[in-house]
PDB file of C-alpha atoms in Angstrom:
ATOM      1  CA  MET A   1       0.000   0.000   0.000  1.00 68.00           C
ATOM      2  CA  TYR A   2       1.066   3.594  -0.571  1.00 84.00           C
ATOM      3  CA  ASP A   3       1.880   5.916   2.337  1.00 94.00           C
ATOM      4  CA  TYR A   4       1.069   9.004   0.241  1.00 97.00           C
ATOM      5  CA  ASP A   5      -1.711   9.775  -2.213  1.00 97.00           C
ATOM      6  CA  LEU A   6       0.457  12.459  -3.809  1.00 98.00           C
ATOM      7  CA  LEU A   7       4.143  13.368  -3.843  1.00 98.00           C
ATOM      8  CA  VAL A   8       4.776  16.856  -5.201  1.00 98.00           C
ATOM      9  CA  VAL A   9       8.270  17.604  -6.512  1.00 98.00           C
ATOM     10  CA  GLY A  10       8.743  21.277  -7.199  1.00 97.00           C
ATOM     11  CA  SER A  11       9.273  24.832  -6.134  1.00 96.00           C
ATOM     12  CA  ALA A  12       8.641  26.651  -2.882  1.00 97.00           C
ATOM     13  CA  ASN A  13       8.647  30.454  -3.029  1.00 94.00           C
ATOM     14  CA  ALA A  14       7.715  33.430  -0.945  1.00 95.00           C
ATOM     15  CA  ASP A  15       5.064  35.351  -2.924  1.00 89.00           C
ATOM     16  CA  LEU A  16       5.496  39.130  -2.686  1.00 93.00           C
ATOM     17  CA  VAL A  17       2.161  40.520  -3.869  1.00 89.00           C
ATOM     18  CA  ILE A  18       1.128  44.069  -4.810  1.00 93.00           C
ATOM     19  CA  ASP A  19      -2.308  45.096  -6.105  1.00 92.00           C
ATOM     20  CA  VAL A  20      -2.166  47.584  -8.995  1.00 95.00           C
ATOM     21  CA  GLU A  21      -4.763  49.482 -10.975  1.00 94.00           C
ATOM     22  CA  ARG A  22      -2.920  48.412 -14.104  1.00 91.00           C
ATOM     23  CA  ARG A  23       0.355  46.731 -14.876  1.00 87.00           C
ATOM     24  CA  PRO A  24       3.151  49.119 -15.890  1.00 87.00           C
ATOM     25  CA  ALA A  25       4.368  49.497 -19.452  1.00 88.00           C
ATOM     26  CA  ALA A  26       8.085  49.410 -20.242  1.00 91.00           C
ATOM     27  CA  GLY A  27       9.878  52.203 -18.405  1.00 94.00           C
ATOM     28  CA  GLU A  28       6.774  53.185 -16.441  1.00 93.00           C
ATOM     29  CA  THR A  29       6.274  53.344 -12.664  1.00 94.00           C
ATOM     30  CA  VAL A  30       2.861  52.803 -11.095  1.00 93.00           C
ATOM     31  CA  LEU A  31       1.799  52.925  -7.473  1.00 95.00           C
ATOM     32  CA  GLY A  32       0.365  49.838  -5.828  1.00 95.00           C
ATOM     33  CA  SER A  33      -0.981  48.581  -2.534  1.00 95.00           C
ATOM     34  CA  ASP A  34       1.024  47.682   0.558  1.00 95.00           C
ATOM     35  CA  LEU A  35       3.255  44.669   0.030  1.00 95.00           C
ATOM     36  CA  ALA A  36       1.788  41.348   1.204  1.00 90.00           C
ATOM     37  CA  VAL A  37       3.989  38.266   1.742  1.00 92.00           C
ATOM     38  CA  HIS A  38       2.444  34.824   1.263  1.00 90.00           C
ATOM     39  CA  PRO A  39       3.807  31.271   1.070  1.00 93.00           C
ATOM     40  CA  GLY A  40       3.777  30.127  -2.558  1.00 91.00           C
ATOM     41  CA  GLY A  41       5.655  28.410  -5.362  1.00 92.00           C
ATOM     42  CA  LYS A  42       3.959  25.972  -7.703  1.00 94.00           C
ATOM     43  CA  GLY A  43       5.207  22.882  -5.881  1.00 96.00           C
ATOM     44  CA  ALA A  44       4.379  24.132  -2.398  1.00 97.00           C
ATOM     45  CA  ASN A  45       1.013  25.382  -3.651  1.00 95.00           C
ATOM     46  CA  GLN A  46       0.094  22.006  -5.090  1.00 97.00           C
ATOM     47  CA  ALA A  47       1.069  20.216  -1.893  1.00 98.00           C
ATOM     48  CA  VAL A  48      -1.048  22.505   0.297  1.00 97.00           C
ATOM     49  CA  ALA A  49      -3.999  22.345  -2.114  1.00 97.00           C
ATOM     50  CA  ALA A  50      -4.005  18.546  -2.089  1.00 97.00           C
ATOM     51  CA  ALA A  51      -3.601  18.304   1.691  1.00 97.00           C
ATOM     52  CA  ARG A  52      -6.493  20.744   2.222  1.00 96.00           C
ATOM     53  CA  LEU A  53      -8.687  18.400   0.203  1.00 96.00           C
ATOM     54  CA  GLY A  54      -7.730  15.461   2.402  1.00 96.00           C
ATOM     55  CA  ALA A  55      -4.962  13.860   0.356  1.00 97.00           C
ATOM     56  CA  ARG A  56      -2.016  12.283   2.164  1.00 97.00           C
ATOM     57  CA  THR A  57       0.654  14.523   0.686  1.00 98.00           C
ATOM     58  CA  ALA A  58       4.450  14.873   0.768  1.00 98.00           C
ATOM     59  CA  LEU A  59       6.642  17.599  -0.731  1.00 98.00           C
ATOM     60  CA  LEU A  60      10.153  17.263  -2.169  1.00 98.00           C
ATOM     61  CA  ALA A  61      11.597  20.773  -2.482  1.00 98.00           C
ATOM     62  CA  ARG A  62      14.421  23.031  -1.312  1.00 98.00           C
ATOM     63  CA  VAL A  63      14.182  26.279   0.657  1.00 98.00           C
ATOM     64  CA  GLY A  64      16.756  28.630   2.140  1.00 98.00           C
ATOM     65  CA  ASP A  65      17.769  28.781   5.776  1.00 97.00           C
ATOM     66  CA  ASP A  66      15.974  32.100   6.199  1.00 97.00           C
ATOM     67  CA  ALA A  67      12.692  33.679   7.284  1.00 97.00           C
ATOM     68  CA  TYR A  68      10.967  32.905   3.981  1.00 97.00           C
ATOM     69  CA  GLY A  69      12.022  29.260   4.257  1.00 98.00           C
ATOM     70  CA  ARG A  70      10.559  29.030   7.754  1.00 97.00           C
ATOM     71  CA  LEU A  71       7.342  30.649   6.504  1.00 97.00           C
ATOM     72  CA  LEU A  72       7.046  27.982   3.823  1.00 97.00           C
ATOM     73  CA  LEU A  73       7.746  25.075   6.159  1.00 97.00           C
ATOM     74  CA  ASP A  74       5.192  26.370   8.666  1.00 97.00           C
ATOM     75  CA  SER A  75       2.570  26.674   5.927  1.00 96.00           C
ATOM     76  CA  GLN A  76       3.147  23.112   4.728  1.00 97.00           C
ATOM     77  CA  ARG A  77       2.960  21.640   8.207  1.00 97.00           C
ATOM     78  CA  THR A  78      -0.155  23.618   9.098  1.00 96.00           C
ATOM     79  CA  ALA A  79      -1.894  22.215   6.010  1.00 96.00           C
ATOM     80  CA  GLY A  80      -0.891  18.671   6.959  1.00 97.00           C
ATOM     81  CA  VAL A  81       1.825  18.128   4.340  1.00 98.00           C
ATOM     82  CA  ASP A  82       4.693  15.784   5.279  1.00 98.00           C
ATOM     83  CA  THR A  83       7.849  17.914   4.935  1.00 97.00           C
ATOM     84  CA  VAL A  84      10.343  15.078   5.366  1.00 96.00           C
ATOM     85  CA  GLY A  85      11.464  15.729   1.771  1.00 97.00           C
ATOM     86  CA  VAL A  86      11.962  19.498   2.131  1.00 98.00           C
ATOM     87  CA  LEU A  87      15.691  20.290   2.074  1.00 98.00           C
ATOM     88  CA  VAL A  88      17.045  23.439   3.703  1.00 97.00           C
ATOM     89  CA  GLY A  89      20.034  25.529   2.616  1.00 95.00           C
ATOM     90  CA  GLY A  90      22.247  26.002  -0.413  1.00 92.00           C
ATOM     91  CA  ALA A  91      20.755  29.348  -1.467  1.00 96.00           C
ATOM     92  CA  PRO A  92      18.152  31.885  -0.327  1.00 98.00           C
ATOM     93  CA  THR A  93      14.512  30.842  -0.596  1.00 98.00           C
ATOM     94  CA  GLY A  94      12.962  31.503  -4.000  1.00 97.00           C
ATOM     95  CA  VAL A  95      10.840  34.622  -4.383  1.00 96.00           C
ATOM     96  CA  ALA A  96       7.953  35.422  -6.736  1.00 88.00           C
ATOM     97  CA  LEU A  97       7.101  39.063  -7.467  1.00 92.00           C
ATOM     98  CA  ILE A  98       3.369  39.236  -8.261  1.00 87.00           C
ATOM     99  CA  THR A  99       1.155  42.093  -9.404  1.00 90.00           C
ATOM    100  CA  VAL A 100      -2.610  41.631  -9.381  1.00 86.00           C
ATOM    101  CA  ASP A 101      -4.928  43.915 -11.362  1.00 89.00           C
ATOM    102  CA  PRO A 102      -8.592  44.736 -10.554  1.00 89.00           C
ATOM    103  CA  SER A 103      -9.877  41.921 -12.815  1.00 83.00           C
ATOM    104  CA  GLY A 104      -7.996  39.340 -10.729  1.00 74.00           C
ATOM    105  CA  ASP A 105      -5.390  38.591 -13.395  1.00 80.00           C
ATOM    106  CA  ASN A 106      -1.758  38.447 -12.321  1.00 79.00           C
ATOM    107  CA  SER A 107       1.756  38.852 -13.687  1.00 84.00           C
ATOM    108  CA  ILE A 108       4.589  36.931 -12.026  1.00 83.00           C
ATOM    109  CA  VAL A 109       8.389  37.138 -12.064  1.00 87.00           C
ATOM    110  CA  VAL A 110      10.205  34.364 -10.196  1.00 83.00           C
ATOM    111  CA  SER A 111      13.704  34.417  -8.693  1.00 93.00           C
ATOM    112  CA  PRO A 112      14.357  30.667  -8.274  1.00 94.00           C
ATOM    113  CA  GLY A 113      16.868  30.836  -5.428  1.00 97.00           C
ATOM    114  CA  ALA A 114      17.019  27.478  -3.640  1.00 98.00           C
ATOM    115  CA  ASN A 115      14.630  25.949  -6.178  1.00 97.00           C
ATOM    116  CA  GLY A 116      17.451  26.013  -8.699  1.00 97.00           C
ATOM    117  CA  ARG A 117      19.523  23.878  -6.322  1.00 97.00           C
ATOM    118  CA  LEU A 118      17.056  20.992  -6.199  1.00 98.00           C
ATOM    119  CA  THR A 119      19.194  18.484  -8.067  1.00 98.00           C
ATOM    120  CA  PRO A 120      18.877  15.030  -9.639  1.00 98.00           C
ATOM    121  CA  ALA A 121      20.957  13.746  -6.723  1.00 98.00           C
ATOM    122  CA  ASP A 122      18.283  15.040  -4.332  1.00 98.00           C
ATOM    123  CA  VAL A 123      15.695  13.071  -6.285  1.00 98.00           C
ATOM    124  CA  ARG A 124      17.719   9.885  -6.144  1.00 98.00           C
ATOM    125  CA  ALA A 125      18.231  10.345  -2.399  1.00 97.00           C
ATOM    126  CA  ALA A 126      14.453  10.511  -1.951  1.00 97.00           C
ATOM    127  CA  ALA A 127      13.787   7.116  -3.562  1.00 96.00           C
ATOM    128  CA  GLY A 128      11.775   6.025  -0.538  1.00 96.00           C
ATOM    129  CA  LEU A 129       9.275   8.837  -1.080  1.00 97.00           C
ATOM    130  CA  PHE A 130       8.753   7.827  -4.709  1.00 97.00           C
ATOM    131  CA  HIS A 131       8.095   4.198  -3.843  1.00 96.00           C
ATOM    132  CA  ALA A 132       5.629   5.298  -1.149  1.00 97.00           C
ATOM    133  CA  SER A 133       3.557   7.558  -3.461  1.00 97.00           C
ATOM    134  CA  ARG A 134       0.611   6.657  -5.662  1.00 97.00           C
ATOM    135  CA  VAL A 135       0.858   9.795  -7.843  1.00 98.00           C
ATOM    136  CA  VAL A 136       3.824  12.127  -8.436  1.00 98.00           C
ATOM    137  CA  SER A 137       3.311  15.694  -9.638  1.00 98.00           C
ATOM    138  CA  ALA A 138       5.925  18.143 -10.938  1.00 98.00           C
ATOM    139  CA  GLN A 139       6.258  21.561 -12.582  1.00 96.00           C
ATOM    140  CA  LEU A 140       9.111  23.468 -14.246  1.00 96.00           C
ATOM    141  CA  GLU A 141      10.141  26.006 -11.590  1.00 94.00           C
ATOM    142  CA  ILE A 142      12.931  23.549 -10.754  1.00 97.00           C
ATOM    143  CA  PRO A 143      15.722  22.478 -13.152  1.00 97.00           C
ATOM    144  CA  LEU A 144      14.548  20.422 -16.108  1.00 98.00           C
ATOM    145  CA  GLU A 145      17.222  17.811 -15.453  1.00 98.00           C
ATOM    146  CA  THR A 146      15.677  17.295 -12.012  1.00 98.00           C
ATOM    147  CA  VAL A 147      12.272  16.661 -13.605  1.00 98.00           C
ATOM    148  CA  VAL A 148      13.905  14.142 -15.942  1.00 98.00           C
ATOM    149  CA  GLU A 149      15.328  12.381 -12.881  1.00 98.00           C
ATOM    150  CA  VAL A 150      11.855  12.351 -11.300  1.00 98.00           C
ATOM    151  CA  VAL A 151      10.561  10.433 -14.321  1.00 98.00           C
ATOM    152  CA  ARG A 152      13.440   7.962 -14.052  1.00 97.00           C
ATOM    153  CA  ASN A 153      12.696   7.313 -10.372  1.00 97.00           C
ATOM    154  CA  LEU A 154       8.950   6.707 -10.610  1.00 97.00           C
ATOM    155  CA  ALA A 155       7.867   3.544  -8.859  1.00 95.00           C
ATOM    156  CA  PRO A 156       6.193   0.813 -10.931  1.00 94.00           C
ATOM    157  CA  GLY A 157       2.467   1.478 -11.052  1.00 93.00           C
ATOM    158  CA  SER A 158       2.659   5.120  -9.971  1.00 96.00           C
ATOM    159  CA  ARG A 159       1.274   7.925 -12.118  1.00 97.00           C
ATOM    160  CA  PHE A 160       3.111  11.083 -13.237  1.00 98.00           C
ATOM    161  CA  VAL A 161       1.355  14.441 -13.669  1.00 98.00           C
ATOM    162  CA  LEU A 162       3.184  17.439 -15.133  1.00 98.00           C
ATOM    163  CA  ASN A 163       2.215  21.093 -15.432  1.00 97.00           C
ATOM    164  CA  PRO A 164       5.003  22.506 -17.646  1.00 96.00           C
ATOM    165  CA  SER A 165       5.062  25.992 -16.142  1.00 92.00           C
ATOM    166  CA  PRO A 166       6.970  28.090 -16.964  1.00 91.00           C
ATOM    167  CA  PRO A 167       6.762  26.360 -20.365  1.00 93.00           C
ATOM    168  CA  ARG A 168       9.693  25.134 -22.414  1.00 92.00           C
ATOM    169  CA  PRO A 169      10.275  22.333 -24.929  1.00 91.00           C
ATOM    170  CA  LEU A 170      10.243  18.963 -23.179  1.00 94.00           C
ATOM    171  CA  PRO A 171      12.352  15.841 -23.762  1.00 95.00           C
ATOM    172  CA  ALA A 172      10.527  12.861 -25.253  1.00 96.00           C
ATOM    173  CA  GLU A 173      11.313  10.879 -22.087  1.00 97.00           C
ATOM    174  CA  VAL A 174       9.350  13.340 -19.945  1.00 97.00           C
ATOM    175  CA  LEU A 175       6.451  13.676 -22.384  1.00 97.00           C
ATOM    176  CA  ALA A 176       6.044   9.897 -22.578  1.00 97.00           C
ATOM    177  CA  ALA A 177       5.658   9.673 -18.784  1.00 98.00           C
ATOM    178  CA  CYS A 178       2.915  12.319 -18.491  1.00 98.00           C
ATOM    179  CA  ASP A 179      -0.531  11.021 -17.590  1.00 96.00           C
ATOM    180  CA  PRO A 180      -1.698  13.720 -17.954  1.00 97.00           C
ATOM    181  CA  LEU A 181       0.252  16.693 -19.259  1.00 98.00           C
ATOM    182  CA  ILE A 182      -1.706  19.738 -17.988  1.00 97.00           C
ATOM    183  CA  VAL A 183      -1.344  22.964 -19.981  1.00 96.00           C
ATOM    184  CA  ASN A 184      -3.116  26.258 -20.530  1.00 92.00           C
ATOM    185  CA  GLU A 185      -3.272  28.019 -23.896  1.00 89.00           C
ATOM    186  CA  HIS A 186       0.125  29.700 -23.552  1.00 89.00           C
ATOM    187  CA  GLU A 187       1.897  26.554 -22.363  1.00 93.00           C
ATOM    188  CA  ALA A 188       0.357  24.478 -25.140  1.00 92.00           C
ATOM    189  CA  LYS A 189       1.592  26.906 -27.795  1.00 89.00           C
ATOM    190  CA  VAL A 190       5.135  27.014 -26.409  1.00 90.00           C
ATOM    191  CA  ILE A 191       5.415  23.232 -26.368  1.00 91.00           C
ATOM    192  CA  LEU A 192       3.860  22.860 -29.823  1.00 90.00           C
ATOM    193  CA  GLY A 193       5.863  25.684 -31.400  1.00 84.00           C
ATOM    194  CA  GLU A 194       4.710  26.644 -34.892  1.00 70.00           C
ATOM    195  CA  ALA A 195       2.205  23.795 -34.931  1.00 65.00           C
ATOM    196  CA  GLY A 196       0.224  25.486 -32.148  1.00 62.00           C
ATOM    197  CA  GLY A 197      -0.129  28.839 -33.863  1.00 60.00           C
ATOM    198  CA  SER A 198      -3.655  28.196 -35.109  1.00 67.00           C
ATOM    199  CA  GLY A 199      -6.591  25.902 -34.599  1.00 76.00           C
ATOM    200  CA  GLU A 200      -8.880  25.153 -31.672  1.00 84.00           C
ATOM    201  CA  PRO A 201      -7.989  23.729 -28.234  1.00 88.00           C
ATOM    202  CA  GLU A 202      -9.107  20.297 -29.435  1.00 91.00           C
ATOM    203  CA  ASP A 203      -6.449  20.543 -32.141  1.00 91.00           C
ATOM    204  CA  TRP A 204      -3.786  21.478 -29.600  1.00 91.00           C
ATOM    205  CA  ALA A 205      -4.746  18.513 -27.435  1.00 93.00           C
ATOM    206  CA  ARG A 206      -4.464  16.076 -30.335  1.00 93.00           C
ATOM    207  CA  LEU A 207      -1.119  17.528 -31.397  1.00 93.00           C
ATOM    208  CA  LEU A 208       0.176  17.296 -27.836  1.00 95.00           C
ATOM    209  CA  LEU A 209      -0.967  13.672 -27.582  1.00 95.00           C
ATOM    210  CA  ALA A 210       0.977  12.925 -30.749  1.00 94.00           C
ATOM    211  CA  LYS A 211       4.129  14.056 -28.929  1.00 94.00           C
ATOM    212  CA  GLY A 212       3.873  11.131 -26.531  1.00 96.00           C
ATOM    213  CA  PRO A 213       1.856  11.852 -23.346  1.00 97.00           C
ATOM    214  CA  LYS A 214      -0.638   9.198 -22.295  1.00 97.00           C
ATOM    215  CA  SER A 215      -3.221  11.932 -21.736  1.00 97.00           C
ATOM    216  CA  VAL A 216      -3.558  15.718 -21.952  1.00 97.00           C
ATOM    217  CA  VAL A 217      -5.651  18.322 -20.126  1.00 97.00           C
ATOM    218  CA  VAL A 218      -5.995  21.835 -21.563  1.00 95.00           C
ATOM    219  CA  THR A 219      -7.359  24.460 -19.150  1.00 93.00           C
ATOM    220  CA  LEU A 220      -9.391  27.244 -20.754  1.00 88.00           C
ATOM    221  CA  GLY A 221     -10.225  29.705 -17.983  1.00 80.00           C
ATOM    222  CA  GLY A 222     -13.899  30.640 -18.024  1.00 76.00           C
ATOM    223  CA  GLU A 223     -14.524  28.176 -20.855  1.00 82.00           C
ATOM    224  CA  GLY A 224     -13.657  25.199 -18.652  1.00 85.00           C
ATOM    225  CA  ALA A 225     -11.184  22.567 -19.806  1.00 92.00           C
ATOM    226  CA  LEU A 226     -10.839  19.671 -22.175  1.00 92.00           C
ATOM    227  CA  VAL A 227      -9.369  16.235 -21.634  1.00 95.00           C
ATOM    228  CA  ALA A 228      -7.752  14.083 -24.283  1.00 96.00           C
ATOM    229  CA  SER A 229      -6.504  10.515 -24.373  1.00 95.00           C
ATOM    230  CA  ALA A 230      -6.564   7.520 -26.681  1.00 93.00           C
ATOM    231  CA  ASP A 231     -10.304   7.353 -25.903  1.00 91.00           C
ATOM    232  CA  GLY A 232     -10.941  10.751 -27.504  1.00 93.00           C
ATOM    233  CA  VAL A 233     -11.323  14.419 -26.612  1.00 94.00           C
ATOM    234  CA  SER A 234     -14.099  15.858 -24.436  1.00 93.00           C
ATOM    235  CA  ARG A 235     -14.976  19.169 -22.796  1.00 93.00           C
ATOM    236  CA  VAL A 236     -15.306  19.778 -19.055  1.00 91.00           C
ATOM    237  CA  PRO A 237     -17.632  22.698 -18.196  1.00 87.00           C
ATOM    238  CA  SER A 238     -16.613  25.580 -15.966  1.00 80.00           C
ATOM    239  CA  VAL A 239     -18.289  26.808 -12.798  1.00 81.00           C
ATOM    240  CA  LYS A 240     -19.447  30.432 -12.637  1.00 80.00           C
ATOM    241  CA  VAL A 241     -17.799  32.400  -9.845  1.00 81.00           C
ATOM    242  CA  ALA A 242     -16.711  36.007  -9.342  1.00 78.00           C
ATOM    243  CA  ALA A 243     -12.904  35.931  -9.526  1.00 77.00           C
ATOM    244  CA  VAL A 244     -10.932  38.037  -7.052  1.00 77.00           C
ATOM    245  CA  ASP A 245      -7.376  36.728  -7.592  1.00 72.00           C
ATOM    246  CA  THR A 246      -6.236  33.942  -9.922  1.00 74.00           C
ATOM    247  CA  THR A 247      -2.872  33.432  -8.187  1.00 71.00           C
ATOM    248  CA  GLY A 248      -2.410  29.719  -7.557  1.00 79.00           C
ATOM    249  CA  ALA A 249      -5.636  28.669  -9.262  1.00 87.00           C
ATOM    250  CA  GLY A 250      -3.862  26.473 -11.773  1.00 90.00           C
ATOM    251  CA  ASP A 251      -1.878  24.846  -8.975  1.00 93.00           C
ATOM    252  CA  SER A 252      -5.038  23.965  -7.055  1.00 94.00           C
ATOM    253  CA  PHE A 253      -6.544  22.522 -10.242  1.00 94.00           C
ATOM    254  CA  THR A 254      -3.486  20.347 -10.900  1.00 96.00           C
ATOM    255  CA  ALA A 255      -3.304  19.117  -7.303  1.00 97.00           C
ATOM    256  CA  ALA A 256      -6.980  18.212  -7.194  1.00 97.00           C
ATOM    257  CA  LEU A 257      -6.832  16.411 -10.521  1.00 97.00           C
ATOM    258  CA  ALA A 258      -3.715  14.452  -9.552  1.00 97.00           C
ATOM    259  CA  TRP A 259      -5.229  13.366  -6.254  1.00 97.00           C
ATOM    260  CA  ARG A 260      -8.550  12.292  -7.781  1.00 96.00           C
ATOM    261  CA  LEU A 261      -6.788  10.268 -10.469  1.00 97.00           C
ATOM    262  CA  GLY A 262      -5.040   8.380  -7.692  1.00 95.00           C
ATOM    263  CA  THR A 263      -8.386   7.529  -6.085  1.00 95.00           C
ATOM    264  CA  GLY A 264      -9.538   5.848  -9.305  1.00 95.00           C
ATOM    265  CA  SER A 265     -11.521   8.647 -10.949  1.00 96.00           C
ATOM    266  CA  SER A 266     -11.496   8.834 -14.733  1.00 95.00           C
ATOM    267  CA  LEU A 267      -9.645  11.727 -16.341  1.00 96.00           C
ATOM    268  CA  ALA A 268     -12.907  13.553 -17.108  1.00 95.00           C
ATOM    269  CA  GLU A 269     -14.233  13.008 -13.578  1.00 95.00           C
ATOM    270  CA  ALA A 270     -11.002  14.210 -12.027  1.00 96.00           C
ATOM    271  CA  ALA A 271     -10.933  17.304 -14.259  1.00 95.00           C
ATOM    272  CA  ALA A 272     -14.529  18.169 -13.402  1.00 93.00           C
ATOM    273  CA  TYR A 273     -13.720  18.015  -9.687  1.00 93.00           C
ATOM    274  CA  ALA A 274     -10.523  19.998 -10.214  1.00 94.00           C
ATOM    275  CA  ALA A 275     -12.512  22.691 -12.037  1.00 91.00           C
ATOM    276  CA  ARG A 276     -14.612  23.203  -8.909  1.00 90.00           C
ATOM    277  CA  VAL A 277     -11.486  23.403  -6.765  1.00 92.00           C
ATOM    278  CA  GLY A 278      -9.959  26.019  -9.071  1.00 88.00           C
ATOM    279  CA  ALA A 279     -13.229  27.970  -9.127  1.00 87.00           C
ATOM    280  CA  ALA A 280     -13.376  28.081  -5.334  1.00 87.00           C
ATOM    281  CA  ALA A 281      -9.735  29.196  -5.142  1.00 86.00           C
ATOM    282  CA  VAL A 282     -10.138  32.289  -7.327  1.00 81.00           C
ATOM    283  CA  THR A 283     -12.834  33.748  -5.074  1.00 80.00           C
ATOM    284  CA  ARG A 284     -10.208  34.574  -2.421  1.00 82.00           C
ATOM    285  CA  ARG A 285      -6.969  36.516  -2.398  1.00 77.00           C
ATOM    286  CA  GLY A 286      -3.579  34.853  -2.237  1.00 72.00           C
ATOM    287  CA  ALA A 287      -2.469  31.415  -3.288  1.00 77.00           C
ATOM    288  CA  GLN A 288      -2.302  28.897  -0.466  1.00 86.00           C
ATOM    289  CA  GLU A 289      -4.698  30.899   1.702  1.00 84.00           C
ATOM    290  CA  SER A 290      -7.319  30.629  -1.012  1.00 85.00           C
ATOM    291  CA  PHE A 291      -7.300  26.841  -1.418  1.00 91.00           C
ATOM    292  CA  PRO A 292     -10.585  25.208  -0.402  1.00 88.00           C
ATOM    293  CA  THR A 293     -11.326  22.214   1.774  1.00 89.00           C
ATOM    294  CA  ALA A 294     -13.311  19.283   0.410  1.00 89.00           C
ATOM    295  CA  GLN A 295     -16.382  20.633   2.211  1.00 89.00           C
ATOM    296  CA  GLU A 296     -16.046  24.009   0.479  1.00 88.00           C
ATOM    297  CA  VAL A 297     -15.738  22.313  -2.898  1.00 88.00           C
ATOM    298  CA  GLU A 298     -18.879  20.317  -2.145  1.00 85.00           C
ATOM    299  CA  ALA A 299     -20.695  23.615  -1.546  1.00 81.00           C
ATOM    300  CA  LEU A 300     -20.188  24.371  -5.253  1.00 71.00           C
ATOM    301  CA  CYS A 301     -22.242  21.299  -6.220  1.00 60.00           C
ATOM    302  CA  CYS A 302     -25.255  23.468  -7.042  1.00 52.00           C
ATOM    303  CA  ALA A 303     -23.328  26.055  -9.046  1.00 48.00           C
ATOM    304  CA  ASP A 304     -24.354  26.377 -12.674  1.00 48.00           C
ATOM    305  CA  PRO A 305     -21.989  24.435 -14.973  1.00 45.00           C
ATOM    306  CA  GLY A 306     -21.509  25.127 -18.618  1.00 43.00           C
ATOM    307  CA  ASP A 307     -21.837  28.228 -20.720  1.00 39.00           C
ATOM    308  CA  ALA A 308     -19.936  30.768 -18.645  1.00 39.00           C
ATOM    309  CA  THR A 309     -18.854  33.715 -20.755  1.00 33.00           C
ATOM    310  CA  ARG A 310     -15.170  33.866 -21.408  1.00 31.00           C
ATOM    311  CA  GLY A 311     -13.193  35.878 -18.876  1.00 30.00           C
ATOM    312  CA  PRO A 312     -10.640  38.418 -20.101  1.00 27.00           C
ATOM    313  CA  GLY A 313      -7.292  36.715 -20.422  1.00 31.00           C
ATOM    314  CA  ARG A 314      -5.865  33.353 -19.482  1.00 36.00           C
ATOM    315  CA  THR A 315      -2.942  33.703 -17.127  1.00 40.00           C
ATOM    316  CA  ALA A 316      -0.178  31.290 -16.321  1.00 40.00           C
ATOM    317  CA  ASP A 317      -2.227  30.250 -13.305  1.00 53.00           C
ATOM    318  CA  SER A 318      -5.481  29.957 -15.244  1.00 56.00           C
ATOM    319  CA  ALA A 319      -7.785  27.198 -14.123  1.00 61.00           C
ATOM    320  CA  PRO A 320     -11.325  26.412 -15.204  1.00 64.00           C
ATOM    321  CA  GLY A 321     -14.048  28.225 -13.396  1.00 53.00           C
ATOM    322  CA  HIS A 322     -13.198  31.883 -13.083  1.00 49.00           C
ATOM    323  CA  GLU A 323     -15.896  34.126 -14.412  1.00 42.00           C
ATOM    324  CA  ARG A 324     -14.945  37.776 -14.112  1.00 37.00           C
ATOM    325  CA  ARG A 325     -18.139  39.409 -15.341  1.00 29.00           C
ATOM    326  CA  GLY A 326     -20.993  38.639 -13.029  1.00 28.00           C
ATOM    327  CA  GLY A 327     -21.578  35.217 -11.566  1.00 27.00           C
ATOM    328  CA  SER A 328     -21.484  34.165  -7.954  1.00 24.00           C
ATOM    329  CA  LEU A 329     -21.032  31.155  -5.750  1.00 25.00           C
TER     330      LEU A 329
END
């Protein structure tokens, strides 16, 4: 039997967040709100999101021996994440500089810090965690060679989920392990290159499948998501909510989907549940602070699915279910 429902291998950052009326143009200075500091990073976010839902979760990451690192460890432990795999030292904790505009969309610049020191050797040293985990999830805020080593250390029978953010071309070895590869519009186009310059999301999904993943999920913001595998391509409807802040929404979606796949849900079922998790997350400010419990997700069971109008923009953290014009829980 597995000790963990989900092992997350990835980044842990301190999120430095400022609200702005609009994002500055090149060479321009704008005034914003007071600075808020939150625990974040795509790996740490996914671990907290899964643990909040009730998943037995572990995190393999690296933080600095500093105040931000202690903030991140405290956040993980409070959520119920096992931090036995969190390494300390080697560089300052990673930092993400985030601006959030009035529509809830965000722009993010990441200084990797200690995340860049999470090495293939660290992965090999954590072999016990991999063999104890039903599903392993990763992102690309850590070195790509470390993600390759994650794939090479997967236990027989475990499942690998990848959100390639920030996006970059992926080795065939990594693509072949993905089940699923989870991308938004921007990430899909980067991975596909010129082939992704036109067409509909269904076309992107089929082209991505042809690159080797066992399955693909494309998140489409207010339009929901679509899932693709050898069984075909299907749409997953969104949930109408009034978005306040999309920071971390994509991470909560990925974590929820990965966990539900490990419980035996089909890809479409897992994506539908994950869409509700992402929808609940965008109704609150912050990343980890916004992630819902299973009970809060259940409260969305009566929300109207389907034809939500398309929200303005799809950010790097876009997840199904944020409706920015009207709509309510």
